[in-house]
Short mmCIF file of C-alpha atoms in Angstrom, two decimals:
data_model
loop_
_atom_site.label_atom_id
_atom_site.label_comp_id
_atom_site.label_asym_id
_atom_site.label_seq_id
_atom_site.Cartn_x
_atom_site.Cartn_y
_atom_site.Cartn_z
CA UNK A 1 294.18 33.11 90.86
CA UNK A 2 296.61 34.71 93.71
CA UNK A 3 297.71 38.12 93.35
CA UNK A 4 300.47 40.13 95.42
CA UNK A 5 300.75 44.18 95.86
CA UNK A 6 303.15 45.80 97.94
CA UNK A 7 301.39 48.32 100.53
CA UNK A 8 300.10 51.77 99.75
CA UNK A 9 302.98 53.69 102.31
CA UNK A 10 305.94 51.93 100.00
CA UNK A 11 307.96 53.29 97.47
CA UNK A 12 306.70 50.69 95.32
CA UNK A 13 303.88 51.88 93.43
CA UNK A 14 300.26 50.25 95.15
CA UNK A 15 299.03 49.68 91.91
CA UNK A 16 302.56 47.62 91.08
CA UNK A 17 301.51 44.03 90.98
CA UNK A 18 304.44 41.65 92.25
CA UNK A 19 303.38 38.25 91.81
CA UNK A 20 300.44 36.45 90.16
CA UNK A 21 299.78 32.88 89.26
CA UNK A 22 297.21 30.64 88.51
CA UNK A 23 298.01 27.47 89.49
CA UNK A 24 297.49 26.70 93.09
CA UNK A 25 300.79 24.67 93.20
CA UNK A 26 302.86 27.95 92.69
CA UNK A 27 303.15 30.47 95.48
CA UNK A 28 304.80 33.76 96.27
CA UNK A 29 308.19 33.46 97.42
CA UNK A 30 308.86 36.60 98.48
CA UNK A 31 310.62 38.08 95.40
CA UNK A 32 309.79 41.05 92.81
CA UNK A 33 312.03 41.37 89.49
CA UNK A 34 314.48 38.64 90.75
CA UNK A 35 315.42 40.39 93.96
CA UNK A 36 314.11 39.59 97.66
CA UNK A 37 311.38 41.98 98.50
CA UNK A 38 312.36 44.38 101.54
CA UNK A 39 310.27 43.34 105.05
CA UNK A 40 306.74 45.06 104.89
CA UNK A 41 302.95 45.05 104.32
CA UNK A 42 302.09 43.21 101.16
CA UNK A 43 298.13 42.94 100.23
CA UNK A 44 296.95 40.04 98.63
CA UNK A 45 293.70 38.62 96.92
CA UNK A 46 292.69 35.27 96.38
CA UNK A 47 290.01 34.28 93.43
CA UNK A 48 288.58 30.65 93.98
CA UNK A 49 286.00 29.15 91.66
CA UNK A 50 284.88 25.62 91.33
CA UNK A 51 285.31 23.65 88.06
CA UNK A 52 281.72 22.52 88.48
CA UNK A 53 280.19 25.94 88.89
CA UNK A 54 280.68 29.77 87.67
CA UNK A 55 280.12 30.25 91.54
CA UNK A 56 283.83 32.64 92.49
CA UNK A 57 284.74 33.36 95.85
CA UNK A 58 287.13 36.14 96.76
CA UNK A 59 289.43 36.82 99.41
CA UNK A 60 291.53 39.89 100.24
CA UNK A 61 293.84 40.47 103.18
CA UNK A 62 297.47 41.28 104.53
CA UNK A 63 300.84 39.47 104.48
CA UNK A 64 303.41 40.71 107.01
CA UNK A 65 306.76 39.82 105.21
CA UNK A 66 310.09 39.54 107.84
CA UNK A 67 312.93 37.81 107.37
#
C-alpha cells in the first residue's frame, strides 16, 4: 500500500492525500486531480506485508519532485 502527501510548507493541505494504490504494479506519476503536480517536497509511506504472514513493515520518507 503506497501513499503520497504533498509537504507541510505547501498550499496543499498536509493532510491532502494525492495518490494511493495497492497494487505494486501502479506507481505515482506525478499528478493530483488530473494536473501535473508543481516541483516540491512530497512525503510518502510504504506498507509491505507478506502473504504468508500478518508480519507489516513500514516505510516513510521524502520524494523531491523536479521536472
Amino acid at each position: 500500500h503506497t501513499r503520497y502527501w504533498r509537504d507541510w510548507s505547501s498550499d496543499v493541505c498536509s493532510s491532502d492525500l494525492i495518490f494511493q494504490s495497492k497494487d505494486k504494479n501502479i506507481g505515482w506519476d506525478g499528478s493530483y486531480n488530473g494536473t501535473m503536480s508543481p516541483d516540491g517536497i512530497y512525503t510518502y509511506s510504504v506498507e509491505l506485508k507478506l502473504k504468508t504472514s500478518a508480519f507489516v513493515k513500514i516505510y516513510h520518507g521524502h520524494v523531491n519532485l523536479f521536472r
